Amino acid sequence: MYDDENSFPAALNLVNSRDIYTISRLNREARSLLEQNFPILWIEGEISNLARPASGHLYFSLKDAAAQVRCAMFKQRGAVSGAMLQNGAQVLARVRVSMYEGRGEFQLIVEHIEDAGDGALRRRFEQLKQRLAAEGLFELGAKKALPIYPSQIGVITSPSGAAIRDILSVLKRRFPALPVLIYPVPVQGEGSAAKIAQAIGVAAQRQECDVLILARGGGSLEDLQAFNDELVARAIYACTIPLVTGVGHEVDFTIADFVADQRAPTPSAAAELVSPDAVDWCRRFSRQQERLTWCVRDYVQRRQLAVQSLAMRLERQHPGKRLEHQAQRLDELDQRRLHAWRNYLRHHQHTLNTLMSRLQRHNPAQRVQDYSNHLGHLSLRLHNAMQNTLQKKSFRFYSQARALDAVSPLATLGRGYAIVQRDDGSIVRAASQCAVGDTIDARLAQGHLICTVTDRRED
């Protein structure tokens, strides 16, 4: 209540002069101020509360360790980049600062978004994981069993890192006598993946070890990229030696872990996995020795019982008596054998006599003798006939030879005559057939004379 009646109209005018904002006007002007005073920004954060309504727009929050902000990405923008958006992804977004007037909420309008930091690495990790899994590199059937007692262990890691110290410490504690061969490689940085793959190939080619450990200490996802490389994964898959990975900490998983024959959460755990426990082996040896002692004692006792049983049986039936019985049985069988043999001989002797009697009745000796005598008579007649024929032929031959000799020119030559022939083989019958100086051949009874005509006389 105003004391002064004149003051009320003045107060009413003051109220009427106020500029009263509606909620819509306030949000609209606040939005205008935000959009006009903030340029387009790049902002990095982790996606959470991702929503994909039927409209095709995308709504999510971007957060860091201390705060978060709502974001909207309209359909035409989300069609390009929406496929890679998922909760937990670390992204880098180009945004406009704005406000949603309907609820008076501060928000960012996303125009472009891309993977950032571990988010990009994580995405490449998942893509490679899915591709290699589809090719069968993670199949359990391809895993090789670890040797129970390896003769030598190969370790592929940095020679100066903490991983090799942890591995050697564990191996020394569990089984000091087990030899270790180190294949030194860089475990991070450019070119490290190629060198790791090369070391795995060298180890598989040399076959110096029974099992391999691929290890390094913990680190960020970026630090572990050498173990998420496809080249390393394929080298592990092609390795003929069982390989155990011990990369990072227990929560760290790499592509190499999925391809390896077995995965250990840490390098120390990998060393424990591939090495026998000397203390456990000693306990097992002790148990085996106890079992062996018990088995030997049980075997001796059972053999003793068997010997006692045999001794009792021996007392009931002495082997001497058994031998006497067997000897008597042998004599009986020998008598039966002799009797059977005599019967066999008598039977076959009778059969032989019968066959000999039949053979005598059909003996061919007499017939052979008759033919032999006839053959002798025929041979004598043949001999006499041949002699007579030869005598007749000889007499006739000699008669004809004498007659031939009488008219033979050779006989004439034998009486001192000669046959004269010219060079052309013609016989010289007259002196006129030759001229002085001609060469002639005079054939005598024995031999030839080659003569030259020095003179010619004609009768």
Tab-separated table of C-alpha atoms in Angstrom:
chain	number	residue	atom	x	y	z
A	1	MET	CA	0.000	0.000	0.000
A	2	TYR	CA	1.385	3.303	-0.961
A	3	ASP	CA	1.286	6.083	1.625
A	4	ASP	CA	1.145	8.720	-0.952
A	5	GLU	CA	-1.868	8.430	-3.256
A	6	ASN	CA	0.040	10.242	-5.971
A	7	SER	CA	2.819	7.573	-6.012
A	8	PHE	CA	0.591	4.701	-7.329
A	9	PRO	CA	0.222	5.976	-10.915
A	10	ALA	CA	3.975	6.483	-11.061
A	11	ALA	CA	4.577	2.832	-9.981
A	12	LEU	CA	2.088	1.604	-12.550
A	13	ASN	CA	3.914	3.489	-15.283
A	14	LEU	CA	7.209	1.905	-14.151
A	15	VAL	CA	5.777	-1.576	-14.479
A	16	ASN	CA	4.381	-0.809	-17.897
A	17	SER	CA	7.824	0.426	-19.051
A	18	ARG	CA	9.663	-2.931	-18.319
A	19	ASP	CA	10.833	-5.041	-21.294
A	20	ILE	CA	9.550	-8.475	-20.308
A	21	TYR	CA	11.040	-11.449	-22.301
A	22	THR	CA	9.154	-14.588	-23.111
A	23	ILE	CA	10.976	-17.900	-22.864
A	24	SER	CA	10.907	-18.324	-26.623
A	25	ARG	CA	12.356	-14.829	-27.142
A	26	LEU	CA	15.057	-15.451	-24.571
A	27	ASN	CA	16.141	-18.742	-26.126
A	28	ARG	CA	16.005	-17.274	-29.599
A	29	GLU	CA	18.199	-14.304	-28.709
A	30	ALA	CA	20.576	-16.496	-26.719
A	31	ARG	CA	20.912	-18.735	-29.749
A	32	SER	CA	21.572	-15.703	-31.951
A	33	LEU	CA	24.288	-14.472	-29.603
A	34	LEU	CA	25.985	-17.858	-29.500
A	35	GLU	CA	25.943	-18.361	-33.255
A	36	GLN	CA	27.158	-14.812	-33.964
A	37	ASN	CA	29.969	-14.734	-31.406
A	38	PHE	CA	31.456	-18.208	-31.926
A	39	PRO	CA	33.068	-19.112	-35.246
A	40	ILE	CA	33.079	-22.652	-36.618
A	41	LEU	CA	35.162	-24.748	-34.222
A	42	TRP	CA	37.022	-28.037	-34.228
A	43	ILE	CA	36.328	-30.041	-31.115
A	44	GLU	CA	37.586	-33.433	-29.957
A	45	GLY	CA	35.781	-35.813	-27.619
A	46	GLU	CA	34.327	-39.237	-26.992
A	47	ILE	CA	30.886	-40.146	-28.339
A	48	SER	CA	28.229	-41.267	-25.835
A	49	ASN	CA	24.439	-41.506	-25.705
A	50	LEU	CA	24.261	-41.998	-29.476
A	51	ALA	CA	20.703	-41.992	-30.835
A	52	ARG	CA	19.558	-42.736	-34.387
A	53	PRO	CA	15.835	-41.824	-34.721
A	54	ALA	CA	13.767	-42.715	-37.795
A	55	SER	CA	14.204	-39.196	-39.157
A	56	GLY	CA	17.791	-39.994	-40.065
A	57	HIS	CA	19.263	-37.258	-37.845
A	58	LEU	CA	21.915	-38.230	-35.296
A	59	TYR	CA	21.994	-37.086	-31.674
A	60	PHE	CA	24.813	-37.796	-29.255
A	61	SER	CA	27.042	-36.289	-26.599
A	62	LEU	CA	30.707	-35.434	-26.822
A	63	LYS	CA	32.564	-35.706	-23.568
A	64	ASP	CA	35.974	-35.527	-22.026
A	65	ALA	CA	37.130	-36.360	-18.529
A	66	ALA	CA	35.348	-33.355	-16.923
A	67	ALA	CA	32.334	-32.322	-19.037
A	68	GLN	CA	30.024	-33.168	-21.909
A	69	VAL	CA	27.927	-31.334	-24.476
A	70	ARG	CA	24.930	-32.359	-26.574
A	71	CYS	CA	25.409	-32.558	-30.348
A	72	ALA	CA	23.115	-32.838	-33.345
A	73	MET	CA	24.080	-33.983	-36.807
A	74	PHE	CA	21.417	-33.585	-39.443
A	75	LYS	CA	20.547	-36.243	-41.990
A	76	GLN	CA	22.404	-34.807	-44.975
A	77	ARG	CA	25.613	-34.647	-42.921
A	78	GLY	CA	25.137	-37.966	-41.125
A	79	ALA	CA	24.719	-39.906	-44.360
A	80	VAL	CA	28.408	-39.288	-45.057
A	81	SER	CA	29.947	-39.907	-41.649
A	82	GLY	CA	27.250	-41.646	-39.618
A	83	ALA	CA	28.474	-45.182	-40.363
A	84	MET	CA	31.604	-44.736	-38.254
A	85	LEU	CA	29.813	-43.208	-35.272
A	86	GLN	CA	29.509	-45.464	-32.244
A	87	ASN	CA	29.592	-45.043	-28.507
A	88	GLY	CA	33.099	-44.834	-27.150
A	89	ALA	CA	34.630	-43.602	-30.403
A	90	GLN	CA	37.097	-40.744	-30.089
A	91	VAL	CA	36.265	-38.241	-32.825
A	92	LEU	CA	37.269	-34.848	-34.177
A	93	ALA	CA	34.255	-32.740	-35.240
A	94	ARG	CA	33.777	-29.409	-37.044
A	95	VAL	CA	30.847	-27.737	-35.237
A	96	ARG	CA	28.781	-24.599	-34.924
A	97	VAL	CA	27.838	-23.434	-31.440
A	98	SER	CA	24.085	-23.170	-31.072
A	99	MET	CA	21.115	-23.696	-28.749
A	100	TYR	CA	18.013	-25.832	-29.079
A	101	GLU	CA	15.267	-23.271	-28.402
A	102	GLY	CA	12.572	-25.815	-27.609
A	103	ARG	CA	14.331	-26.972	-24.410
A	104	GLY	CA	16.748	-24.148	-23.905
A	105	GLU	CA	19.681	-26.607	-24.214
A	106	PHE	CA	23.130	-25.604	-25.303
A	107	GLN	CA	24.230	-27.808	-28.209
A	108	LEU	CA	26.657	-28.154	-31.072
A	109	ILE	CA	25.599	-28.554	-34.708
A	110	VAL	CA	28.052	-31.031	-36.281
A	111	GLU	CA	28.924	-30.374	-39.915
A	112	HIS	CA	31.787	-32.849	-40.283
A	113	ILE	CA	33.198	-35.620	-38.126
A	114	GLU	CA	36.202	-37.935	-38.369
A	115	ASP	CA	38.094	-40.396	-36.189
A	116	ALA	CA	40.642	-38.880	-33.887
A	117	GLY	CA	43.507	-40.414	-31.954
A	118	ASP	CA	42.710	-43.871	-30.557
A	119	GLY	CA	39.332	-43.804	-32.181
A	120	ALA	CA	40.868	-44.079	-35.667
A	121	LEU	CA	43.271	-46.696	-34.497
A	122	ARG	CA	40.473	-48.622	-32.867
A	123	ARG	CA	38.455	-48.510	-36.055
A	124	ARG	CA	41.344	-49.802	-38.166
A	125	PHE	CA	41.936	-52.450	-35.518
A	126	GLU	CA	38.350	-53.698	-35.760
A	127	GLN	CA	38.363	-53.672	-39.565
A	128	LEU	CA	41.591	-55.691	-39.744
A	129	LYS	CA	40.322	-58.044	-37.051
A	130	GLN	CA	37.122	-58.758	-38.952
A	131	ARG	CA	38.950	-59.278	-42.260
A	132	LEU	CA	41.528	-61.672	-40.824
A	133	ALA	CA	38.842	-63.544	-38.915
A	134	ALA	CA	36.917	-63.991	-42.169
A	135	GLU	CA	40.063	-65.443	-43.768
A	136	GLY	CA	40.355	-68.008	-40.956
A	137	LEU	CA	43.533	-66.744	-39.270
A	138	PHE	CA	41.869	-66.951	-35.837
A	139	GLU	CA	40.499	-70.503	-36.216
A	140	LEU	CA	41.191	-72.789	-33.267
A	141	GLY	CA	41.920	-75.658	-35.626
A	142	ALA	CA	45.042	-73.836	-36.862
A	143	LYS	CA	46.476	-73.406	-33.352
A	144	LYS	CA	49.546	-75.498	-32.512
A	145	ALA	CA	49.992	-77.173	-29.145
A	146	LEU	CA	52.777	-75.930	-26.872
A	147	PRO	CA	55.583	-78.402	-26.065
A	148	ILE	CA	55.501	-79.808	-22.531
A	149	TYR	CA	59.265	-79.615	-22.143
A	150	PRO	CA	60.923	-77.303	-24.711
A	151	SER	CA	64.638	-77.760	-25.338
A	152	GLN	CA	65.062	-74.029	-26.090
A	153	ILE	CA	62.795	-70.964	-25.933
A	154	GLY	CA	63.000	-68.099	-28.410
A	155	VAL	CA	62.008	-64.572	-27.325
A	156	ILE	CA	61.179	-61.904	-29.935
A	157	THR	CA	61.246	-58.532	-28.206
A	158	SER	CA	63.338	-55.446	-27.552
A	159	PRO	CA	66.614	-56.419	-25.844
A	160	SER	CA	66.508	-53.282	-23.679
A	161	GLY	CA	62.858	-53.315	-22.605
A	162	ALA	CA	61.305	-54.352	-19.330
A	163	ALA	CA	59.583	-57.296	-21.006
A	164	ILE	CA	62.791	-59.264	-21.600
A	165	ARG	CA	63.896	-58.684	-17.989
A	166	ASP	CA	60.572	-59.962	-16.695
A	167	ILE	CA	60.706	-63.007	-18.963
A	168	LEU	CA	64.269	-63.917	-18.013
A	169	SER	CA	63.453	-63.422	-14.327
A	170	VAL	CA	60.468	-65.774	-14.541
A	171	LEU	CA	62.400	-68.398	-16.531
A	172	LYS	CA	65.290	-68.275	-14.070
A	173	ARG	CA	62.890	-68.772	-11.182
A	174	ARG	CA	60.863	-71.566	-12.794
A	175	PHE	CA	63.504	-73.545	-14.723
A	176	PRO	CA	67.059	-72.124	-14.682
A	177	ALA	CA	68.476	-74.859	-16.949
A	178	LEU	CA	66.221	-73.939	-19.883
A	179	PRO	CA	68.237	-72.102	-22.616
A	180	VAL	CA	66.820	-68.879	-24.069
A	181	LEU	CA	67.547	-67.406	-27.517
A	182	ILE	CA	66.684	-63.707	-28.008
A	183	TYR	CA	65.702	-62.306	-31.422
A	184	PRO	CA	66.153	-58.534	-30.881
A	185	VAL	CA	63.587	-56.278	-32.606
A	186	PRO	CA	62.142	-52.796	-32.039
A	187	VAL	CA	58.639	-53.081	-30.574
A	188	GLN	CA	57.302	-49.693	-31.633
A	189	GLY	CA	57.995	-46.966	-34.132
A	190	GLU	CA	58.266	-46.861	-37.888
A	191	GLY	CA	59.373	-50.129	-39.472
A	192	SER	CA	59.008	-52.129	-36.267
A	193	ALA	CA	56.216	-54.322	-37.660
A	194	ALA	CA	58.321	-55.387	-40.660
A	195	LYS	CA	61.274	-56.247	-38.418
A	196	ILE	CA	59.054	-58.265	-36.065
A	197	ALA	CA	57.627	-60.201	-39.010
A	198	GLN	CA	61.142	-60.770	-40.349
A	199	ALA	CA	62.333	-62.091	-36.964
A	200	ILE	CA	59.406	-64.518	-36.822
A	201	GLY	CA	60.278	-65.774	-40.314
A	202	VAL	CA	63.961	-66.195	-39.389
A	203	ALA	CA	63.066	-68.141	-36.250
A	204	ALA	CA	60.736	-70.425	-38.218
A	205	GLN	CA	63.387	-70.999	-40.892
A	206	ARG	CA	66.216	-71.800	-38.479
A	207	GLN	CA	64.118	-74.114	-36.269
A	208	GLU	CA	66.403	-73.418	-33.312
A	209	CYS	CA	63.620	-73.268	-30.722
A	210	ASP	CA	60.622	-75.395	-29.764
A	211	VAL	CA	58.433	-72.417	-28.813
A	212	LEU	CA	58.525	-68.640	-29.376
A	213	ILE	CA	57.439	-65.727	-27.160
A	214	LEU	CA	56.442	-62.444	-28.835
A	215	ALA	CA	56.382	-59.832	-26.070
A	216	ARG	CA	56.549	-56.187	-25.084
A	217	GLY	CA	55.492	-54.116	-22.105
A	218	GLY	CA	52.332	-52.064	-21.723
A	219	GLY	CA	51.519	-48.929	-23.626
A	220	SER	CA	48.813	-46.979	-25.376
A	221	LEU	CA	46.952	-48.279	-28.386
A	222	GLU	CA	49.260	-46.269	-30.578
A	223	ASP	CA	52.315	-47.799	-28.883
A	224	LEU	CA	50.994	-51.300	-29.658
A	225	GLN	CA	50.389	-50.663	-33.361
A	226	ALA	CA	53.296	-52.892	-34.427
A	227	PHE	CA	51.372	-55.843	-33.000
A	228	ASN	CA	48.172	-54.797	-34.820
A	229	ASP	CA	49.894	-54.889	-38.205
A	230	GLU	CA	48.687	-57.294	-40.891
A	231	LEU	CA	52.271	-58.198	-41.818
A	232	VAL	CA	52.958	-59.441	-38.275
A	233	ALA	CA	49.647	-61.328	-38.168
A	234	ARG	CA	50.410	-63.233	-41.364
A	235	ALA	CA	53.960	-63.987	-40.227
A	236	ILE	CA	52.578	-65.511	-36.998
A	237	TYR	CA	50.028	-67.545	-38.948
A	238	ALA	CA	52.745	-68.891	-41.297
A	239	CYS	CA	55.159	-69.689	-38.445
A	240	THR	CA	55.682	-73.453	-38.021
A	241	ILE	CA	56.823	-73.080	-34.401
A	242	PRO	CA	54.214	-72.649	-31.621
A	243	LEU	CA	54.094	-68.942	-30.692
A	244	VAL	CA	52.786	-67.311	-27.498
A	245	THR	CA	52.098	-63.581	-27.252
A	246	GLY	CA	52.568	-61.536	-24.113
A	247	VAL	CA	51.875	-57.972	-25.210
A	248	GLY	CA	50.961	-55.123	-22.872
A	249	HIS	CA	48.811	-55.575	-19.815
A	250	GLU	CA	45.984	-57.961	-19.117
A	251	VAL	CA	43.349	-55.675	-20.677
A	252	ASP	CA	45.340	-55.099	-23.868
A	253	PHE	CA	44.352	-57.214	-26.869
A	254	THR	CA	46.150	-57.021	-30.206
A	255	ILE	CA	45.716	-58.724	-33.564
A	256	ALA	CA	48.811	-60.769	-32.794
A	257	ASP	CA	47.019	-62.186	-29.712
A	258	PHE	CA	44.172	-63.510	-31.860
A	259	VAL	CA	46.483	-65.134	-34.449
A	260	ALA	CA	48.973	-66.584	-31.943
A	261	ASP	CA	48.715	-70.189	-30.829
A	262	GLN	CA	48.148	-68.942	-27.291
A	263	ARG	CA	47.837	-65.531	-25.635
A	264	ALA	CA	49.250	-64.579	-22.254
A	265	PRO	CA	48.082	-61.397	-20.477
A	266	THR	CA	51.649	-60.202	-19.761
A	267	PRO	CA	55.217	-61.095	-20.777
A	268	SER	CA	55.759	-62.700	-17.363
A	269	ALA	CA	52.645	-64.826	-17.826
A	270	ALA	CA	53.913	-65.874	-21.279
A	271	ALA	CA	57.189	-67.041	-19.720
A	272	GLU	CA	55.268	-69.042	-17.112
A	273	LEU	CA	53.068	-70.518	-19.839
A	274	VAL	CA	55.904	-71.937	-21.971
A	275	SER	CA	58.310	-73.024	-19.220
A	276	PRO	CA	57.959	-76.012	-16.912
A	277	ASP	CA	57.992	-75.361	-13.181
A	278	ALA	CA	61.113	-76.947	-11.686
A	279	VAL	CA	59.512	-77.206	-8.251
A	280	ASP	CA	56.426	-78.834	-9.727
A	281	TRP	CA	58.584	-81.196	-11.743
A	282	CYS	CA	60.519	-82.172	-8.628
A	283	ARG	CA	57.231	-82.892	-6.880
A	284	ARG	CA	56.070	-84.921	-9.861
A	285	PHE	CA	59.359	-86.819	-9.900
A	286	SER	CA	58.939	-87.565	-6.213
A	287	ARG	CA	55.393	-88.826	-6.816
A	288	GLN	CA	56.580	-90.896	-9.767
A	289	GLN	CA	59.385	-92.327	-7.634
A	290	GLU	CA	56.893	-93.259	-4.927
A	291	ARG	CA	54.588	-94.850	-7.496
A	292	LEU	CA	57.526	-96.708	-9.060
A	293	THR	CA	58.660	-97.972	-5.649
A	294	TRP	CA	55.140	-99.122	-4.848
A	295	CYS	CA	54.804	-100.796	-8.264
A	296	VAL	CA	58.121	-102.627	-7.846
A	297	ARG	CA	57.181	-103.737	-4.331
A	298	ASP	CA	53.767	-104.887	-5.539
A	299	TYR	CA	55.334	-106.708	-8.497
A	300	VAL	CA	57.836	-108.485	-6.227
A	301	GLN	CA	55.063	-109.511	-3.839
A	302	ARG	CA	52.928	-110.857	-6.675
A	303	ARG	CA	55.909	-112.774	-8.080
A	304	GLN	CA	56.613	-114.206	-4.652
A	305	LEU	CA	52.995	-115.359	-4.377
A	306	ALA	CA	53.256	-116.934	-7.818
A	307	VAL	CA	56.475	-118.745	-6.833
A	308	GLN	CA	54.826	-120.020	-3.672
A	309	SER	CA	51.818	-121.231	-5.666
A	310	LEU	CA	54.086	-123.037	-8.129
A	311	ALA	CA	56.026	-124.574	-5.269
A	312	MET	CA	52.798	-125.943	-3.778
A	313	ARG	CA	51.748	-127.351	-7.141
A	314	LEU	CA	55.197	-128.869	-7.509
A	315	GLU	CA	54.821	-130.604	-4.194
A	316	ARG	CA	51.465	-132.075	-5.236
A	317	GLN	CA	52.825	-133.420	-8.559
A	318	HIS	CA	56.580	-133.951	-8.762
A	319	PRO	CA	58.047	-133.476	-12.261
A	320	GLY	CA	59.874	-136.821	-11.962
A	321	LYS	CA	56.601	-138.692	-11.822
A	322	ARG	CA	55.288	-136.645	-14.667
A	323	LEU	CA	58.389	-137.450	-16.706
A	324	GLU	CA	57.949	-141.186	-15.981
A	325	HIS	CA	54.359	-140.997	-17.172
A	326	GLN	CA	55.399	-139.134	-20.307
A	327	ALA	CA	58.216	-141.641	-20.962
A	328	GLN	CA	55.753	-144.527	-20.694
A	329	ARG	CA	53.401	-142.724	-23.004
A	330	LEU	CA	56.295	-142.150	-25.430
A	331	ASP	CA	57.183	-145.878	-25.421
A	332	GLU	CA	53.575	-146.758	-26.123
A	333	LEU	CA	53.438	-144.336	-29.039
A	334	ASP	CA	56.760	-145.703	-30.377
A	335	GLN	CA	55.388	-149.268	-30.351
A	336	ARG	CA	52.291	-148.108	-32.178
A	337	ARG	CA	54.501	-146.340	-34.724
A	338	LEU	CA	56.562	-149.509	-35.357
A	339	HIS	CA	53.454	-151.641	-35.737
A	340	ALA	CA	51.898	-149.142	-38.129
A	341	TRP	CA	55.136	-148.975	-40.134
A	342	ARG	CA	55.328	-152.776	-40.473
A	343	ASN	CA	51.730	-152.931	-41.638
A	344	TYR	CA	52.469	-150.189	-44.167
A	345	LEU	CA	55.545	-152.041	-45.480
A	346	ARG	CA	53.693	-155.361	-45.726
A	347	HIS	CA	50.872	-153.766	-47.655
A	348	HIS	CA	53.180	-152.057	-50.127
A	349	GLN	CA	55.362	-155.214	-50.484
A	350	HIS	CA	52.305	-157.211	-51.497
A	351	THR	CA	51.348	-154.524	-53.987
A	352	LEU	CA	54.895	-154.539	-55.387
A	353	ASN	CA	54.902	-158.324	-55.797
A	354	THR	CA	51.594	-158.194	-57.661
A	355	LEU	CA	52.918	-155.538	-60.039
A	356	MET	CA	56.167	-157.498	-60.629
A	357	SER	CA	54.159	-160.613	-61.534
A	358	ARG	CA	52.129	-158.650	-64.043
A	359	LEU	CA	55.305	-157.101	-65.445
A	360	GLN	CA	56.888	-160.523	-65.968
A	361	ARG	CA	53.879	-161.631	-68.000
A	362	HIS	CA	54.271	-158.603	-70.234
A	363	ASN	CA	58.083	-158.476	-70.161
A	364	PRO	CA	59.357	-156.920	-73.479
A	365	ALA	CA	62.883	-158.371	-73.096
A	366	GLN	CA	62.178	-161.420	-75.348
A	367	ARG	CA	60.673	-159.275	-78.032
A	368	VAL	CA	63.656	-156.952	-77.801
A	369	GLN	CA	65.986	-159.998	-78.205
A	370	ASP	CA	64.125	-161.208	-81.296
A	371	TYR	CA	64.294	-157.786	-82.899
A	372	SER	CA	67.956	-157.564	-81.978
A	373	ASN	CA	68.743	-160.906	-83.755
A	374	HIS	CA	66.782	-159.853	-86.843
A	375	LEU	CA	68.627	-156.549	-86.848
A	376	GLY	CA	71.963	-158.378	-86.774
A	377	HIS	CA	70.978	-160.572	-89.755
A	378	LEU	CA	69.836	-157.576	-91.751
A	379	SER	CA	73.047	-155.712	-90.913
A	380	LEU	CA	75.146	-158.646	-92.215
A	381	ARG	CA	73.176	-158.830	-95.487
A	382	LEU	CA	73.522	-155.082	-95.924
A	383	HIS	CA	77.273	-155.294	-95.388
A	384	ASN	CA	77.726	-158.114	-97.946
A	385	ALA	CA	75.559	-156.308	-100.500
A	386	MET	CA	77.558	-153.136	-100.116
A	387	GLN	CA	80.873	-155.041	-100.548
A	388	ASN	CA	79.695	-156.664	-103.758
A	389	THR	CA	78.430	-153.375	-105.130
A	390	LEU	CA	81.706	-151.612	-104.295
A	391	GLN	CA	83.776	-154.361	-105.985
A	392	LYS	CA	81.680	-154.140	-109.157
A	393	LYS	CA	81.869	-150.367	-109.241
A	394	SER	CA	85.638	-150.395	-108.569
A	395	PHE	CA	86.306	-152.884	-111.429
A	396	ARG	CA	84.253	-150.804	-113.839
A	397	PHE	CA	85.971	-147.600	-112.699
A	398	TYR	CA	89.433	-149.010	-113.191
A	399	SER	CA	88.519	-150.342	-116.676
A	400	GLN	CA	87.198	-146.981	-117.793
A	401	ALA	CA	90.218	-145.212	-116.274
A	402	ARG	CA	92.598	-147.395	-118.295
A	403	ALA	CA	90.629	-146.719	-121.463
A	404	LEU	CA	90.618	-143.005	-120.778
A	405	ASP	CA	94.310	-142.987	-120.023
A	406	ALA	CA	94.991	-144.612	-123.359
A	407	VAL	CA	93.498	-141.686	-125.274
A	408	SER	CA	94.461	-138.926	-122.811
A	409	PRO	CA	96.844	-136.198	-124.055
A	410	LEU	CA	98.469	-136.355	-120.661
A	411	ALA	CA	99.634	-139.859	-121.481
A	412	THR	CA	101.147	-138.534	-124.708
A	413	LEU	CA	102.894	-135.820	-122.693
A	414	GLY	CA	104.210	-138.479	-120.393
A	415	ARG	CA	105.945	-140.112	-123.338
A	416	GLY	CA	107.973	-136.913	-123.964
A	417	TYR	CA	105.641	-134.813	-126.043
A	418	ALA	CA	104.613	-131.165	-125.291
A	419	ILE	CA	101.655	-128.937	-126.071
A	420	VAL	CA	102.656	-125.540	-127.443
A	421	GLN	CA	100.330	-122.528	-126.990
A	422	ARG	CA	100.536	-118.965	-128.102
A	423	ASP	CA	99.898	-115.998	-125.758
A	424	ASP	CA	96.248	-115.968	-126.723
A	425	GLY	CA	95.888	-119.610	-125.659
A	426	SER	CA	95.647	-121.086	-129.178
A	427	ILE	CA	97.507	-124.360	-129.833
A	428	VAL	CA	100.442	-124.204	-132.238
A	429	ARG	CA	100.224	-127.033	-134.772
A	430	ALA	CA	102.562	-125.648	-137.481
A	431	ALA	CA	105.722	-123.584	-137.428
A	432	SER	CA	104.139	-121.115	-139.740
A	433	GLN	CA	101.778	-120.078	-136.951
A	434	CYS	CA	104.645	-118.388	-135.069
A	435	ALA	CA	107.056	-115.678	-135.988
A	436	VAL	CA	110.593	-115.077	-134.794
A	437	GLY	CA	110.410	-113.278	-131.420
A	438	ASP	CA	107.021	-114.693	-130.411
A	439	THR	CA	106.613	-115.993	-126.872
A	440	ILE	CA	105.119	-119.437	-126.599
A	441	ASP	CA	104.081	-121.696	-123.672
A	442	ALA	CA	105.226	-125.322	-123.866
A	443	ARG	CA	103.209	-127.538	-121.507
A	444	LEU	CA	105.050	-130.694	-120.440
A	445	ALA	CA	103.892	-133.690	-118.477
A	446	GLN	CA	105.177	-131.896	-115.417
A	447	GLY	CA	105.253	-128.067	-115.595
A	448	HIS	CA	105.479	-125.401	-118.326
A	449	LEU	CA	108.290	-123.787	-120.377
A	450	ILE	CA	107.991	-120.176	-121.481
A	451	CYS	CA	110.015	-119.906	-124.711
A	452	THR	CA	110.911	-117.233	-127.268
A	453	VAL	CA	111.048	-118.188	-130.989
A	454	THR	CA	114.536	-117.418	-132.292
A	455	ASP	CA	114.273	-119.368	-135.542
A	456	ARG	CA	111.590	-121.110	-137.569
A	457	ARG	CA	111.964	-124.140	-139.803
A	458	GLU	CA	109.224	-125.632	-141.857
A	459	ASP	CA	109.235	-129.235	-143.132
